[in-house]
Amino acid sequence: MRGFIFLLTGLSATTALAHDAPNGWQYPSACCSTMDCRKVAQNDISERPQGYIVRATGEVLPYADSRVRMSPDGEYHWCSASGKAYGKTICLFVPPRAY
């Protein structure tokens, strides 16, 4: 029985939950309902003078928008309504800007 419990514990430690980013940090509950957030490619988000553009939806998120947050792992992460590929943006995690 102990071996079985150890096996289950080991699996849960290595299996990321839907609200966990691939690099191990946890998406805030305000952004994610266990399915809304995911890592996206750098070319899925672009920067323009007016703010960040989400390529999938065409949304413009001004740099000061409360939905824009710093990414703890330096990658882009996008949280959309119901996790849909074309859903409205809930949160956008962005890498620190170069200066």
PDB file of N, CA, C and O in Angstrom, residues 5 15-16 29 37 44-45 51 68 70 82-83 86 97:
ATOM      1  N   ILE A   5       0.874   4.526  -2.668  1.00  0.00           N
ATOM      2  CA  ILE A   5       0.748   5.928  -2.274  1.00  0.00           C
ATOM      3  C   ILE A   5       1.938   6.719  -2.767  1.00  0.00           C
ATOM      4  O   ILE A   5       1.794   7.811  -3.292  1.00  0.00           O
ATOM      5  N   THR A  15       3.171  15.896 -12.689  1.00  0.00           N
ATOM      6  CA  THR A  15       2.114  16.226 -13.619  1.00  0.00           C
ATOM      7  C   THR A  15       1.624  17.640 -13.329  1.00  0.00           C
ATOM      8  O   THR A  15       1.154  17.920 -12.240  1.00  0.00           O
ATOM      9  N   ALA A  16       1.750  18.531 -14.316  1.00  0.00           N
ATOM     10  CA  ALA A  16       1.303  19.905 -14.113  1.00  0.00           C
ATOM     11  C   ALA A  16      -0.213  19.974 -14.183  1.00  0.00           C
ATOM     12  O   ALA A  16      -0.837  19.307 -14.994  1.00  0.00           O
ATOM     13  N   SER A  29      -5.493  32.886  -9.919  1.00  0.00           N
ATOM     14  CA  SER A  29      -6.881  32.461 -10.097  1.00  0.00           C
ATOM     15  C   SER A  29      -7.714  33.530 -10.805  1.00  0.00           C
ATOM     16  O   SER A  29      -8.700  33.212 -11.456  1.00  0.00           O
ATOM     17  N   CYS A  37      -5.513  29.474 -19.414  1.00  0.00           N
ATOM     18  CA  CYS A  37      -4.176  29.999 -19.687  1.00  0.00           C
ATOM     19  C   CYS A  37      -3.274  28.978 -20.360  1.00  0.00           C
ATOM     20  O   CYS A  37      -3.370  27.787 -20.114  1.00  0.00           O
ATOM     21  N   ASP A  44       2.875  35.122 -31.652  1.00  0.00           N
ATOM     22  CA  ASP A  44       1.429  35.231 -31.427  1.00  0.00           C
ATOM     23  C   ASP A  44       1.053  36.570 -30.796  1.00  0.00           C
ATOM     24  O   ASP A  44      -0.113  36.951 -30.766  1.00  0.00           O
ATOM     25  N   ILE A  45       2.049  37.264 -30.278  1.00  0.00           N
ATOM     26  CA  ILE A  45       1.845  38.567 -29.632  1.00  0.00           C
ATOM     27  C   ILE A  45       2.821  39.544 -30.271  1.00  0.00           C
ATOM     28  O   ILE A  45       3.979  39.226 -30.479  1.00  0.00           O
ATOM     29  N   GLY A  51       0.206  49.312 -27.844  1.00  0.00           N
ATOM     30  CA  GLY A  51       0.197  48.238 -26.850  1.00  0.00           C
ATOM     31  C   GLY A  51       0.497  46.884 -27.457  1.00  0.00           C
ATOM     32  O   GLY A  51       1.057  46.781 -28.547  1.00  0.00           O
ATOM     33  N   VAL A  68      -2.458  43.036 -18.513  1.00  0.00           N
ATOM     34  CA  VAL A  68      -1.062  42.786 -18.878  1.00  0.00           C
ATOM     35  C   VAL A  68      -0.259  42.613 -17.596  1.00  0.00           C
ATOM     36  O   VAL A  68      -0.285  43.459 -16.710  1.00  0.00           O
ATOM     37  N   MET A  70       3.574  40.845 -15.851  1.00  0.00           N
ATOM     38  CA  MET A  70       4.930  40.365 -16.125  1.00  0.00           C
ATOM     39  C   MET A  70       4.971  38.845 -16.023  1.00  0.00           C
ATOM     40  O   MET A  70       4.419  38.262 -15.096  1.00  0.00           O
ATOM     41  N   SER A  82     -12.688  30.832 -21.517  1.00  0.00           N
ATOM     42  CA  SER A  82     -12.902  29.386 -21.708  1.00  0.00           C
ATOM     43  C   SER A  82     -11.729  28.696 -22.387  1.00  0.00           C
ATOM     44  O   SER A  82     -11.878  27.601 -22.913  1.00  0.00           O
ATOM     45  N   GLY A  83     -10.576  29.338 -22.420  1.00  0.00           N
ATOM     46  CA  GLY A  83      -9.393  28.748 -23.038  1.00  0.00           C
ATOM     47  C   GLY A  83      -9.492  28.625 -24.548  1.00  0.00           C
ATOM     48  O   GLY A  83      -8.706  27.933 -25.175  1.00  0.00           O
ATOM     49  N   TYR A  86      -9.849  31.734 -29.871  1.00  0.00           N
ATOM     50  CA  TYR A  86     -10.254  33.074 -30.312  1.00  0.00           C
ATOM     51  C   TYR A  86     -11.072  33.800 -29.253  1.00  0.00           C
ATOM     52  O   TYR A  86     -11.827  34.707 -29.556  1.00  0.00           O
ATOM     53  N   ARG A  97      10.291  44.062 -20.849  1.00  0.00           N
ATOM     54  CA  ARG A  97      10.690  44.793 -22.047  1.00  0.00           C
ATOM     55  C   ARG A  97      12.154  45.195 -21.943  1.00  0.00           C
ATOM     56  O   ARG A  97      12.641  45.565 -20.880  1.00  0.00           O
TER      57      ARG A  97
END
